[in-house]
Coordinates of C-alpha atoms in Angstrom, one line a residue:
Chain A
M11 CA 175.4 44.1 -112.1
A12 CA 177.5 46.8 -110.6
Y13 CA 179.6 45.6 -107.7
D14 CA 178.3 46.4 -104.2
Y15 CA 181.3 48.0 -102.5
E16 CA 179.2 50.2 -100.2
S17 CA 178.1 47.3 -98.0
R18 CA 181.7 47.2 -96.6
I19 CA 182.2 50.9 -96.3
R20 CA 181.2 53.0 -93.3
P21 CA 178.2 55.1 -94.3
G22 CA 179.0 58.7 -95.1
K23 CA 182.7 58.2 -95.3
L24 CA 183.1 58.6 -99.1
P25 CA 184.5 60.5 -100.9
H26 CA 187.9 59.5 -99.5
I27 CA 190.8 61.8 -99.0
W28 CA 193.2 60.3 -101.5
C29 CA 194.4 62.5 -104.4
P30 CA 193.0 62.2 -107.9
G31 CA 194.5 59.1 -109.5
C32 CA 195.9 57.6 -106.3
G33 CA 195.9 53.8 -106.5
H34 CA 195.0 53.3 -102.9
G35 CA 191.3 53.4 -103.8
I36 CA 191.9 50.6 -106.3
V37 CA 193.7 48.5 -103.6
M38 CA 190.8 49.2 -101.2
K39 CA 188.3 47.9 -103.8
G40 CA 190.5 44.8 -104.2
L41 CA 190.5 44.2 -100.4
I42 CA 186.7 44.6 -100.4
R43 CA 186.3 42.0 -103.2
A44 CA 188.7 39.6 -101.4
M45 CA 186.7 39.9 -98.2
D46 CA 183.5 39.2 -100.1
T47 CA 185.1 36.2 -101.8
L48 CA 186.0 34.7 -98.4
S49 CA 182.8 35.9 -96.8
L50 CA 184.6 37.5 -93.9
K51 CA 182.3 38.7 -91.2
K52 CA 182.9 42.3 -90.1
E53 CA 182.9 41.2 -86.4
E54 CA 185.6 38.7 -87.1
T55 CA 187.9 40.9 -89.2
A56 CA 190.3 43.5 -87.8
I57 CA 192.1 45.9 -90.1
V58 CA 195.1 47.5 -88.5
S59 CA 197.2 50.4 -89.8
G60 CA 199.9 52.8 -88.8
I61 CA 200.1 56.4 -90.1
G62 CA 200.2 57.5 -93.8
C63 CA 198.1 57.8 -96.9
A64 CA 197.6 54.1 -97.2
S65 CA 197.0 53.8 -93.5
R66 CA 193.8 55.9 -93.8
L67 CA 192.2 52.9 -95.4
P68 CA 190.7 51.3 -92.1
G69 CA 188.8 54.6 -91.5
Y70 CA 186.6 53.8 -94.5
M71 CA 186.1 50.1 -93.9
D72 CA 183.0 48.9 -92.0
C73 CA 184.6 46.2 -89.7
C74 CA 186.9 46.1 -86.6
T75 CA 189.6 48.7 -87.3
L76 CA 192.6 50.1 -85.5
H77 CA 194.5 53.1 -86.5
T78 CA 197.8 53.1 -84.5
A79 CA 201.1 54.8 -84.1
H80 CA 203.4 55.3 -87.1
G81 CA 205.0 52.0 -88.2
R82 CA 203.5 50.1 -85.3
A83 CA 200.7 48.3 -87.1
A84 CA 202.4 45.0 -86.8
A85 CA 203.0 45.4 -83.1
F86 CA 199.4 46.3 -82.3
A87 CA 198.1 43.6 -84.7
T88 CA 200.2 41.0 -82.9
G89 CA 198.4 42.0 -79.7
V90 CA 195.0 41.7 -81.4
K91 CA 195.8 38.3 -82.8
L92 CA 197.2 36.9 -79.6
A93 CA 194.2 38.1 -77.6
R94 CA 191.7 36.9 -80.2
P95 CA 193.3 34.2 -82.4
E96 CA 190.0 33.5 -84.2
M97 CA 190.1 37.0 -85.7
N98 CA 191.2 37.6 -89.3
V99 CA 193.8 40.3 -88.9
I100 CA 194.8 42.4 -91.9
L101 CA 197.4 45.1 -91.8
V102 CA 197.6 47.9 -94.3
G103 CA 200.2 50.5 -94.7
G104 CA 202.6 52.2 -97.1
D105 CA 206.2 51.6 -97.9
G106 CA 207.5 54.2 -95.5
D107 CA 205.3 53.1 -92.7
G108 CA 206.1 49.5 -93.2
T109 CA 209.7 49.3 -94.1
A110 CA 211.3 52.4 -92.6
I111 CA 209.6 53.6 -89.4
G112 CA 208.0 50.2 -88.9
G113 CA 210.9 48.2 -90.4
N114 CA 211.8 46.6 -87.1
H115 CA 208.2 45.5 -86.4
F116 CA 207.8 44.3 -89.9
I117 CA 210.8 42.0 -90.0
H118 CA 210.0 40.5 -86.6
A119 CA 206.4 39.9 -87.5
C120 CA 207.7 38.0 -90.5
R121 CA 210.1 36.1 -88.3
R122 CA 207.4 35.1 -85.8
N123 CA 205.1 33.9 -88.6
I124 CA 202.0 35.0 -86.8
D125 CA 198.8 34.4 -88.9
M126 CA 198.2 37.9 -90.3
T127 CA 198.2 39.5 -93.8
Y128 CA 200.2 42.6 -94.4
I129 CA 199.2 44.7 -97.5
I130 CA 202.0 47.1 -98.3
M131 CA 201.0 49.8 -100.8
N132 CA 204.3 50.8 -102.3
N133 CA 204.1 54.2 -103.9
Y134 CA 207.8 54.8 -103.6
I135 CA 207.4 57.9 -101.4
Y136 CA 206.1 59.4 -98.1
G137 CA 203.0 61.0 -99.7
M138 CA 201.1 62.4 -96.7
T139 CA 204.1 64.3 -95.1
G140 CA 205.2 66.0 -98.3
G141 CA 207.0 63.6 -100.5
Q142 CA 210.2 62.7 -98.6
F143 CA 212.1 59.8 -100.0
S144 CA 211.4 56.4 -98.5
P145 CA 213.5 53.1 -98.4
A146 CA 211.5 52.1 -101.5
T147 CA 212.3 55.2 -103.6
P148 CA 214.4 54.0 -106.6
T149 CA 218.1 55.2 -106.9
G150 CA 218.3 58.5 -108.7
H151 CA 214.7 59.4 -108.3
K152 CA 213.6 62.7 -106.9
A153 CA 211.8 63.4 -103.7
S154 CA 211.3 66.6 -101.7
T155 CA 214.3 65.7 -99.5
T156 CA 216.4 64.4 -102.4
P157 CA 215.9 67.2 -105.1
Y158 CA 219.1 66.1 -107.0
G159 CA 218.2 62.4 -107.0
N160 CA 218.2 59.8 -104.3
P161 CA 221.6 58.2 -103.8
D162 CA 220.3 55.2 -101.8
P163 CA 219.5 51.8 -103.3
A164 CA 215.9 50.8 -102.7
F165 CA 214.5 47.9 -100.6
D166 CA 213.1 45.0 -102.5
I167 CA 210.2 44.5 -100.1
V168 CA 209.5 41.0 -101.4
K169 CA 213.0 39.8 -100.8
L170 CA 213.1 41.6 -97.4
A171 CA 209.9 39.7 -96.4
I172 CA 211.2 36.3 -97.6
G173 CA 214.6 36.9 -95.9
A174 CA 212.9 37.8 -92.6
G175 CA 210.9 34.6 -92.7
A176 CA 207.4 35.5 -94.0
T177 CA 205.7 32.3 -95.3
F178 CA 203.6 33.8 -98.1
V179 CA 204.8 36.7 -100.2
A180 CA 203.1 38.1 -103.3
R181 CA 203.3 41.2 -105.4
G182 CA 200.7 42.9 -107.5
T183 CA 200.2 46.3 -109.0
A184 CA 197.4 48.9 -109.0
Y185 CA 197.2 48.6 -112.8
H186 CA 196.4 44.8 -112.6
A187 CA 193.3 45.6 -110.6
N188 CA 191.6 42.3 -111.1
Q189 CA 194.6 40.4 -109.7
I190 CA 194.7 42.3 -106.4
D191 CA 191.6 40.6 -104.8
K192 CA 192.9 37.1 -105.7
L193 CA 196.3 37.8 -104.2
I194 CA 194.8 39.2 -101.0
A195 CA 192.3 36.4 -100.7
E196 CA 195.1 33.8 -101.1
A197 CA 197.2 35.7 -98.5
I198 CA 194.3 35.8 -96.0
Q199 CA 193.7 32.0 -96.4
H200 CA 197.4 31.2 -95.9
K201 CA 198.1 30.3 -92.2
G202 CA 201.1 32.3 -91.3
F203 CA 202.5 35.8 -91.9
S204 CA 201.6 36.8 -95.5
V205 CA 202.9 39.9 -97.2
V206 CA 201.2 41.4 -100.3
E207 CA 203.1 44.2 -101.9
I208 CA 201.0 46.3 -104.2
L209 CA 202.9 48.7 -106.5
D210 CA 201.0 51.9 -106.5
D211 CA 201.2 55.4 -107.9
C212 CA 201.5 58.7 -106.2
P213 CA 200.9 61.3 -108.8
T214 CA 201.0 64.3 -106.4
T215 CA 204.3 64.0 -104.6
Y216 CA 206.2 61.3 -106.7
G217 CA 204.9 61.6 -110.2
R218 CA 205.3 65.4 -110.6
R219 CA 208.9 65.4 -109.4
N220 CA 209.9 62.4 -111.6
K221 CA 208.5 63.7 -114.9
Y222 CA 205.4 61.6 -115.1
K223 CA 202.9 63.7 -117.1
S224 CA 199.8 62.0 -115.9
V225 CA 198.2 59.4 -113.8
V226 CA 197.6 57.3 -116.9
E227 CA 201.3 57.4 -117.7
M228 CA 202.1 56.2 -114.2
M229 CA 199.6 53.3 -114.5
N230 CA 201.1 52.4 -117.9
R231 CA 204.5 52.3 -116.4
L232 CA 203.3 49.7 -113.9
K233 CA 201.9 47.7 -116.8
D234 CA 205.2 47.8 -118.6
V235 CA 207.5 46.8 -115.7
A236 CA 205.3 44.0 -114.3
V237 CA 206.0 40.5 -115.4
P238 CA 204.0 37.5 -114.1
V239 CA 206.2 35.1 -112.3
K240 CA 205.2 32.2 -114.6
A241 CA 206.0 34.2 -117.7
A242 CA 209.3 35.2 -116.2
E243 CA 210.4 31.5 -116.1
K244 CA 210.6 31.5 -119.9
M245 CA 212.4 34.8 -120.2
S246 CA 216.2 35.4 -120.3
A247 CA 218.1 37.5 -117.8
E248 CA 218.4 40.3 -120.3
Q249 CA 214.7 40.4 -121.0
L250 CA 214.0 40.6 -117.3
E251 CA 216.4 43.6 -116.8
G252 CA 214.4 46.4 -115.1
K253 CA 211.3 44.3 -114.8
I254 CA 209.4 43.5 -111.6
L255 CA 208.0 40.0 -110.9
T256 CA 204.3 39.8 -109.9
G257 CA 202.2 37.0 -108.6
V258 CA 202.7 34.6 -105.7
L259 CA 206.5 34.6 -105.2
H260 CA 207.0 32.6 -102.1
K261 CA 204.8 30.1 -100.2
V262 CA 206.0 27.7 -97.6
E263 CA 204.5 26.1 -94.5
R264 CA 206.0 26.7 -91.0
P265 CA 204.6 26.5 -87.5
E266 CA 202.4 29.4 -86.7
Y267 CA 203.1 31.7 -83.7
C268 CA 199.6 31.6 -82.0
D269 CA 199.7 27.7 -82.1
E270 CA 203.2 27.6 -80.7
Y271 CA 202.4 30.1 -78.0
A272 CA 199.3 28.0 -77.0
K273 CA 201.8 25.1 -76.5
V274 CA 204.0 27.2 -74.4
I275 CA 201.0 28.1 -72.2
E276 CA 200.2 24.4 -71.9
R277 CA 203.8 23.4 -71.0
A278 CA 203.8 26.1 -68.3
G279 CA 200.6 24.6 -66.8
G280 CA 198.3 27.5 -67.8
N281 CA 194.6 27.6 -68.6
K282 CA 193.7 25.3 -65.7
Chain B
M23 CA 163.0 44.9 -129.9
S24 CA 164.6 41.8 -128.5
E25 CA 167.1 41.8 -131.4
E26 CA 168.5 45.2 -130.3
K27 CA 171.4 45.5 -128.0
K28 CA 170.4 46.2 -124.4
L29 CA 172.2 49.2 -123.2
P30 CA 173.7 49.3 -119.7
R31 CA 173.2 52.2 -117.3
I32 CA 176.4 53.9 -116.3
E33 CA 175.9 55.7 -113.0
I34 CA 178.4 58.4 -112.2
I35 CA 178.5 59.7 -108.7
E36 CA 179.7 63.2 -109.4
K37 CA 180.6 64.2 -105.9
Y38 CA 183.0 61.3 -105.6
C39 CA 184.7 61.9 -109.0
K40 CA 188.1 63.7 -108.8
G41 CA 188.8 63.8 -112.5
C42 CA 191.8 61.6 -112.7
Y43 CA 191.2 60.4 -116.3
I44 CA 191.8 56.7 -115.4
C45 CA 188.3 55.6 -116.6
V46 CA 188.4 57.8 -119.7
E47 CA 191.8 56.4 -120.8
F48 CA 191.3 52.7 -120.0
C49 CA 187.8 52.4 -121.6
P50 CA 188.5 50.3 -124.7
K51 CA 185.6 51.9 -126.6
K52 CA 186.0 55.5 -125.4
V53 CA 182.6 55.7 -124.0
L54 CA 183.5 58.3 -121.4
E55 CA 184.8 61.9 -121.6
M56 CA 185.8 64.5 -119.1
K57 CA 183.5 67.5 -118.7
G58 CA 185.2 70.1 -116.6
F59 CA 186.6 68.1 -113.7
V60 CA 183.9 65.4 -113.7
V61 CA 183.5 62.4 -116.0
S62 CA 180.4 62.0 -118.1
V63 CA 179.1 59.5 -120.6
K64 CA 179.8 60.5 -124.3
D65 CA 178.7 57.4 -126.3
L66 CA 176.6 54.9 -124.3
G67 CA 175.8 52.9 -127.4
A68 CA 179.5 51.9 -127.8
C69 CA 179.7 50.4 -124.3
I70 CA 180.5 46.7 -124.2
K71 CA 180.0 46.3 -120.5
C72 CA 183.6 45.3 -119.8
M73 CA 183.4 47.0 -116.4
Q74 CA 187.0 48.3 -116.7
C75 CA 185.9 51.8 -115.6
E76 CA 184.1 50.4 -112.5
L77 CA 187.0 48.1 -111.7
R78 CA 189.7 50.8 -112.0
C79 CA 188.0 53.9 -110.6
P80 CA 189.9 54.7 -107.4
D81 CA 187.1 56.9 -106.1
F82 CA 184.1 54.5 -106.2
A83 CA 182.5 57.0 -108.6
I84 CA 181.4 54.7 -111.5
K85 CA 178.9 51.9 -111.5
V86 CA 177.9 50.0 -114.6
H87 CA 174.4 48.5 -114.2
A88 CA 174.1 45.7 -116.8
E89 CA 172.2 42.5 -116.7

Protein backbone atom coordinates (compact mmCIF):
# COMPACT_ATOMS: atom_id res chain seq x y z
CA MET A 1 0.00 0.00 0.00
CA ALA A 2 0.96 3.60 -0.43
CA TYR A 3 2.96 4.97 2.49
CA ASP A 4 0.99 7.15 4.87
CA TYR A 5 3.12 10.29 5.19
CA GLU A 6 0.14 12.56 5.92
CA SER A 7 -0.30 11.27 9.48
CA ARG A 8 2.92 13.09 10.46
CA ILE A 9 2.26 16.27 8.47
CA ARG A 10 0.25 19.20 9.77
CA PRO A 11 -3.08 19.31 7.95
CA GLY A 12 -3.27 21.87 5.16
CA LYS A 13 0.49 22.52 5.06
CA LEU A 14 1.19 20.85 1.71
CA PRO A 15 2.29 21.68 -0.94
CA HIS A 16 5.56 22.81 0.62
CA ILE A 17 7.57 25.83 -0.49
CA TRP A 18 10.64 23.98 -1.76
CA CYS A 19 11.53 24.42 -5.43
CA PRO A 20 10.77 21.78 -8.09
CA GLY A 21 13.29 18.96 -7.68
CA CYS A 22 14.67 20.11 -4.31
CA GLY A 23 15.77 17.09 -2.31
CA HIS A 24 14.61 18.45 1.04
CA GLY A 25 11.21 16.81 0.47
CA ILE A 26 12.94 13.45 0.00
CA VAL A 27 14.81 13.94 3.29
CA MET A 28 11.56 14.91 5.02
CA LYS A 29 9.98 11.67 3.79
CA GLY A 30 13.00 9.78 5.14
CA LEU A 31 12.62 11.49 8.52
CA ILE A 32 8.92 10.57 8.63
CA ARG A 33 9.71 6.92 7.84
CA ALA A 34 12.44 6.89 10.52
CA MET A 35 10.00 8.32 13.08
CA ASP A 36 7.46 5.65 12.13
CA THR A 37 10.10 2.89 12.40
CA LEU A 38 10.91 3.97 15.94
CA SER A 39 7.23 4.71 16.74
CA LEU A 40 8.13 8.15 18.07
CA LYS A 41 5.16 9.87 19.67
CA LYS A 42 4.57 13.42 18.50
CA GLU A 43 4.31 14.66 22.10
CA GLU A 44 7.76 13.27 22.87
CA THR A 45 9.56 14.45 19.75
CA ALA A 46 10.90 17.95 19.22
CA ILE A 47 12.21 19.08 15.86
CA VAL A 48 14.33 22.22 16.10
CA SER A 49 15.68 24.29 13.23
CA GLY A 50 17.35 27.59 12.46
CA ILE A 51 16.74 29.62 9.31
CA GLY A 52 17.00 28.50 5.70
CA CYS A 53 15.33 26.31 3.13
CA ALA A 54 16.01 23.11 5.06
CA SER A 55 14.98 24.80 8.29
CA ARG A 56 11.44 25.17 6.94
CA LEU A 57 10.98 21.45 7.57
CA PRO A 58 9.61 21.67 11.17
CA GLY A 59 6.77 23.88 9.92
CA TYR A 60 5.29 20.92 8.08
CA MET A 61 5.78 18.27 10.74
CA ASP A 62 3.01 17.40 13.18
CA CYS A 63 5.01 17.17 16.43
CA CYS A 64 6.69 19.57 18.87
CA THR A 65 8.61 22.01 16.70
CA LEU A 66 10.79 25.05 17.23
CA HIS A 67 11.90 27.43 14.47
CA THR A 68 14.67 29.55 15.93
CA ALA A 69 17.31 32.15 15.08
CA HIS A 70 19.74 31.61 12.22
CA GLY A 71 22.32 28.96 13.12
CA ARG A 72 21.09 28.67 16.70
CA ALA A 73 19.19 25.39 16.40
CA ALA A 74 21.78 23.56 18.49
CA ALA A 75 21.67 26.20 21.24
CA PHE A 76 17.86 26.14 21.52
CA ALA A 77 17.76 22.34 21.25
CA THR A 78 20.29 22.03 24.10
CA GLY A 79 17.84 24.01 26.23
CA VAL A 80 14.94 21.75 25.23
CA LYS A 81 16.93 18.60 25.96
CA LEU A 82 18.21 19.78 29.36
CA ALA A 83 14.74 20.88 30.45
CA ARG A 84 13.06 17.68 29.18
CA PRO A 85 15.72 14.92 28.88
CA GLU A 86 13.05 12.34 27.97
CA MET A 87 12.27 14.14 24.70
CA ASN A 88 13.69 12.95 21.39
CA VAL A 89 15.32 16.07 20.02
CA ILE A 90 16.00 16.24 16.29
CA LEU A 91 17.70 19.22 14.68
CA VAL A 92 17.39 20.00 11.01
CA GLY A 93 19.18 22.59 8.96
CA GLY A 94 21.27 23.30 5.95
CA ASP A 95 25.00 23.54 5.40
CA GLY A 96 25.13 27.33 5.76
CA ASP A 97 22.91 27.38 8.83
CA GLY A 98 24.80 24.52 10.50
CA THR A 99 28.43 25.09 9.62
CA ALA A 100 28.83 28.82 8.96
CA ILE A 101 26.41 30.92 10.95
CA GLY A 102 25.83 28.13 13.46
CA GLY A 103 29.32 26.65 13.19
CA ASN A 104 30.21 27.59 16.74
CA HIS A 105 27.04 26.07 18.20
CA PHE A 106 27.47 22.99 16.02
CA ILE A 107 31.01 22.15 17.17
CA HIS A 108 30.19 22.73 20.81
CA ALA A 109 27.08 20.57 20.65
CA CYS A 110 29.34 17.86 19.17
CA ARG A 111 31.87 18.38 21.96
CA ARG A 112 29.24 18.14 24.72
CA ASN A 113 27.85 14.92 23.27
CA ILE A 114 24.31 15.83 24.24
CA ASP A 115 21.76 13.23 23.12
CA MET A 116 20.36 14.84 19.97
CA THR A 117 20.31 14.10 16.25
CA TYR A 118 21.41 16.78 13.80
CA ILE A 119 20.30 16.27 10.19
CA ILE A 120 22.35 18.56 7.93
CA MET A 121 20.97 18.85 4.41
CA ASN A 122 24.04 19.86 2.46
CA ASN A 123 23.04 21.45 -0.84
CA TYR A 124 26.38 23.30 -1.16
CA ILE A 125 24.80 26.77 -1.09
CA TYR A 126 22.63 29.29 0.74
CA GLY A 127 19.47 28.67 -1.25
CA MET A 128 16.85 30.84 0.44
CA THR A 129 18.85 34.08 0.49
CA GLY A 130 19.81 33.97 -3.19
CA GLY A 131 22.60 31.49 -3.74
CA GLN A 132 25.55 32.89 -1.80
CA PHE A 133 28.46 30.46 -1.35
CA SER A 134 28.58 28.52 1.90
CA PRO A 135 31.46 26.73 3.66
CA ALA A 136 30.33 23.56 1.86
CA THR A 137 30.52 25.02 -1.67
CA PRO A 138 33.28 23.09 -3.48
CA THR A 139 36.39 24.99 -4.63
CA GLY A 140 35.94 26.58 -8.05
CA HIS A 141 32.17 26.29 -8.07
CA LYS A 142 30.02 29.31 -8.76
CA ALA A 143 27.59 31.06 -6.48
CA SER A 144 25.92 34.47 -6.66
CA THR A 145 28.73 35.97 -4.54
CA THR A 146 31.51 34.02 -6.31
CA PRO A 147 30.59 34.44 -10.01
CA TYR A 148 34.17 33.60 -11.10
CA GLY A 149 34.46 30.50 -8.93
CA ASN A 150 34.80 29.96 -5.21
CA PRO A 151 38.45 30.19 -4.08
CA ASP A 152 37.82 28.62 -0.66
CA PRO A 153 38.24 24.93 0.12
CA ALA A 154 35.01 23.33 1.39
CA PHE A 155 34.30 21.88 4.81
CA ASP A 156 34.03 18.13 5.07
CA ILE A 157 31.10 18.15 7.49
CA VAL A 158 31.64 14.53 8.52
CA LYS A 159 35.29 15.11 9.45
CA LEU A 160 34.34 18.36 11.19
CA ALA A 161 31.77 16.55 13.33
CA ILE A 162 34.16 13.69 14.17
CA GLY A 163 36.92 16.15 15.03
CA ALA A 164 34.60 18.17 17.25
CA GLY A 165 33.60 15.04 19.17
CA ALA A 166 30.26 13.81 17.80
CA THR A 167 29.80 10.15 18.72
CA PHE A 168 27.71 9.07 15.71
CA VAL A 169 28.37 10.46 12.25
CA ALA A 170 26.74 9.22 9.03
CA ARG A 171 26.29 10.47 5.51
CA GLY A 172 23.63 9.75 2.93
CA THR A 173 22.39 11.35 -0.26
CA ALA A 174 19.00 12.40 -1.57
CA TYR A 175 19.47 9.96 -4.45
CA HIS A 176 19.76 6.99 -2.05
CA ALA A 177 16.28 7.72 -0.69
CA ASN A 178 15.68 4.33 0.93
CA GLN A 179 18.89 4.65 2.98
CA ILE A 180 17.97 8.00 4.55
CA ASP A 181 15.38 6.63 6.99
CA LYS A 182 17.73 3.86 8.17
CA LEU A 183 20.57 6.31 8.86
CA ILE A 184 18.27 8.72 10.68
CA ALA A 185 16.66 5.92 12.73
CA GLU A 186 20.09 4.62 13.79
CA ALA A 187 21.19 8.17 14.65
CA ILE A 188 18.09 8.79 16.81
CA GLN A 189 18.66 5.49 18.65
CA HIS A 190 22.29 6.36 19.38
CA LYS A 191 22.77 7.90 22.83
CA GLY A 192 24.91 10.97 22.26
CA PHE A 193 25.26 13.67 19.64
CA SER A 194 24.55 12.20 16.20
CA VAL A 195 25.18 13.97 12.93
CA VAL A 196 23.60 12.80 9.67
CA GLU A 197 24.76 14.72 6.61
CA ILE A 198 22.48 14.26 3.62
CA LEU A 199 23.94 15.45 0.33
CA ASP A 200 21.20 17.27 -1.47
CA ASP A 201 20.57 19.17 -4.65
CA CYS A 202 19.64 22.80 -5.14
CA PRO A 203 18.62 23.09 -8.79
CA THR A 204 17.50 26.71 -8.53
CA THR A 205 20.49 28.56 -7.11
CA TYR A 206 23.35 26.03 -7.36
CA GLY A 207 22.54 23.79 -10.33
CA ARG A 208 21.81 26.61 -12.79
CA ARG A 209 25.09 28.40 -12.05
CA ASN A 210 27.17 25.23 -12.21
CA LYS A 211 25.93 23.91 -15.54
CA TYR A 212 23.66 21.16 -14.31
CA LYS A 213 21.01 20.92 -16.99
CA SER A 214 18.33 19.27 -14.90
CA VAL A 215 17.30 17.95 -11.52
CA VAL A 216 17.85 14.41 -12.81
CA GLU A 217 21.45 15.26 -13.76
CA MET A 218 22.06 16.54 -10.22
CA MET A 219 20.55 13.37 -8.75
CA ASN A 220 22.69 11.19 -11.02
CA ARG A 221 25.78 13.09 -9.91
CA LEU A 222 24.98 12.11 -6.32
CA LYS A 223 24.67 8.51 -7.48
CA ASP A 224 28.06 8.67 -9.22
CA VAL A 225 30.08 10.25 -6.41
CA ALA A 226 28.66 8.24 -3.51
CA VAL A 227 30.52 5.11 -2.42
CA PRO A 228 29.23 3.01 0.51
CA VAL A 229 31.84 2.84 3.26
CA LYS A 230 32.00 -0.98 3.08
CA ALA A 231 32.63 -0.97 -0.67
CA ALA A 232 35.32 1.67 -0.19
CA GLU A 233 37.39 -0.70 1.96
CA LYS A 234 38.12 -2.81 -1.12
CA MET A 235 38.90 0.16 -3.37
CA SER A 236 42.28 1.77 -4.03
CA ALA A 237 43.09 5.41 -3.31
CA GLU A 238 42.95 6.18 -7.04
CA GLN A 239 39.51 4.67 -7.38
CA LEU A 240 38.31 6.75 -4.44
CA GLU A 241 39.57 10.01 -5.97
CA GLY A 242 36.69 12.48 -6.04
CA LYS A 243 34.28 10.04 -4.39
CA ILE A 244 32.28 10.67 -1.23
CA LEU A 245 31.86 7.97 1.40
CA THR A 246 28.32 7.21 2.57
CA GLY A 247 26.91 5.13 5.38
CA VAL A 248 27.74 5.12 9.09
CA LEU A 249 31.25 6.57 9.23
CA HIS A 250 31.85 6.97 12.96
CA LYS A 251 30.26 5.42 16.03
CA VAL A 252 31.73 5.46 19.53
CA GLU A 253 30.38 5.49 23.07
CA ARG A 254 31.13 8.41 25.38
CA PRO A 255 29.37 9.81 28.50
CA GLU A 256 26.27 11.75 27.55
CA TYR A 257 25.84 15.38 28.66
CA CYS A 258 22.40 15.16 30.35
CA ASP A 259 23.56 12.20 32.47
CA GLU A 260 26.75 13.99 33.41
CA TYR A 261 24.83 17.16 34.25
CA ALA A 262 22.46 15.19 36.50
CA LYS A 263 25.55 13.95 38.40
CA VAL A 264 26.72 17.54 38.80
CA ILE A 265 23.32 18.47 40.27
CA GLU A 266 23.60 15.54 42.66
CA ARG A 267 27.15 16.48 43.74
CA ALA A 268 26.00 20.03 44.36
CA GLY A 269 23.21 18.75 46.61
CA GLY A 270 20.36 19.71 44.31
CA ASN A 271 16.95 18.09 43.83
CA LYS A 272 16.34 17.71 47.58
CA MET B 1 -9.45 -13.40 -14.28
CA SER B 2 -7.22 -14.38 -11.39
CA GLU B 3 -4.46 -15.23 -13.89
CA GLU B 4 -4.34 -11.62 -15.03
CA LYS B 5 -1.93 -9.13 -13.51
CA LYS B 6 -3.62 -7.00 -10.94
CA LEU B 7 -2.98 -3.37 -11.80
CA PRO B 8 -2.06 -0.87 -9.11
CA ARG B 9 -3.73 2.49 -8.81
CA ILE B 10 -1.35 5.43 -9.19
CA GLU B 11 -2.78 8.46 -7.44
CA ILE B 12 -1.35 11.79 -8.53
CA ILE B 13 -2.13 14.80 -6.40
CA GLU B 14 -1.92 17.43 -9.11
CA LYS B 15 -1.86 20.47 -6.86
CA TYR B 16 1.29 19.15 -5.11
CA CYS B 17 3.20 18.26 -8.31
CA LYS B 18 5.83 20.79 -9.38
CA GLY B 19 6.95 19.01 -12.53
CA CYS B 20 10.54 18.21 -11.53
CA TYR B 21 10.75 15.06 -13.73
CA ILE B 22 12.27 12.90 -10.94
CA CYS B 23 9.48 10.30 -11.09
CA VAL B 24 9.39 10.28 -14.90
CA GLU B 25 13.14 9.66 -15.18
CA PHE B 26 13.61 7.20 -12.33
CA CYS B 27 10.64 4.97 -13.26
CA PRO B 28 12.34 1.83 -14.63
CA LYS B 29 9.36 1.02 -16.88
CA LYS B 30 8.59 4.56 -18.09
CA VAL B 31 5.04 4.43 -16.81
CA LEU B 32 4.79 8.17 -16.22
CA GLU B 33 4.99 11.17 -18.52
CA MET B 34 4.84 14.91 -18.16
CA LYS B 35 1.72 16.66 -19.41
CA GLY B 36 2.34 20.37 -19.29
CA PHE B 37 3.77 20.99 -15.81
CA VAL B 38 2.09 18.04 -14.14
CA VAL B 39 2.91 14.33 -14.24
CA SER B 40 0.37 11.85 -15.55
CA VAL B 41 0.16 8.09 -16.08
CA LYS B 42 1.07 6.99 -19.62
CA ASP B 43 1.18 3.21 -19.42
CA LEU B 44 -0.29 1.73 -16.24
CA GLY B 45 -0.01 -1.83 -17.58
CA ALA B 46 3.80 -1.61 -17.50
CA CYS B 47 3.91 -0.71 -13.79
CA ILE B 48 5.82 -3.24 -11.67
CA LYS B 49 4.90 -1.59 -8.34
CA CYS B 50 8.52 -0.86 -7.45
CA MET B 51 7.35 2.31 -5.68
CA GLN B 52 10.37 4.31 -6.88
CA CYS B 53 8.15 7.24 -7.90
CA GLU B 54 6.46 7.33 -4.51
CA LEU B 55 9.79 7.03 -2.67
CA ARG B 56 11.56 9.73 -4.66
CA CYS B 57 8.84 12.32 -5.21
CA PRO B 58 9.98 15.32 -3.14
CA ASP B 59 6.51 16.84 -3.21
CA PHE B 60 4.38 14.03 -1.72
CA ALA B 61 2.43 14.06 -5.01
CA ILE B 62 2.44 10.37 -6.00
CA LYS B 63 0.94 7.40 -4.20
CA VAL B 64 1.00 3.88 -5.57
CA HIS B 65 -1.89 1.85 -4.22
CA ALA B 66 -1.01 -1.81 -4.70
CA GLU B 67 -1.87 -4.88 -2.66
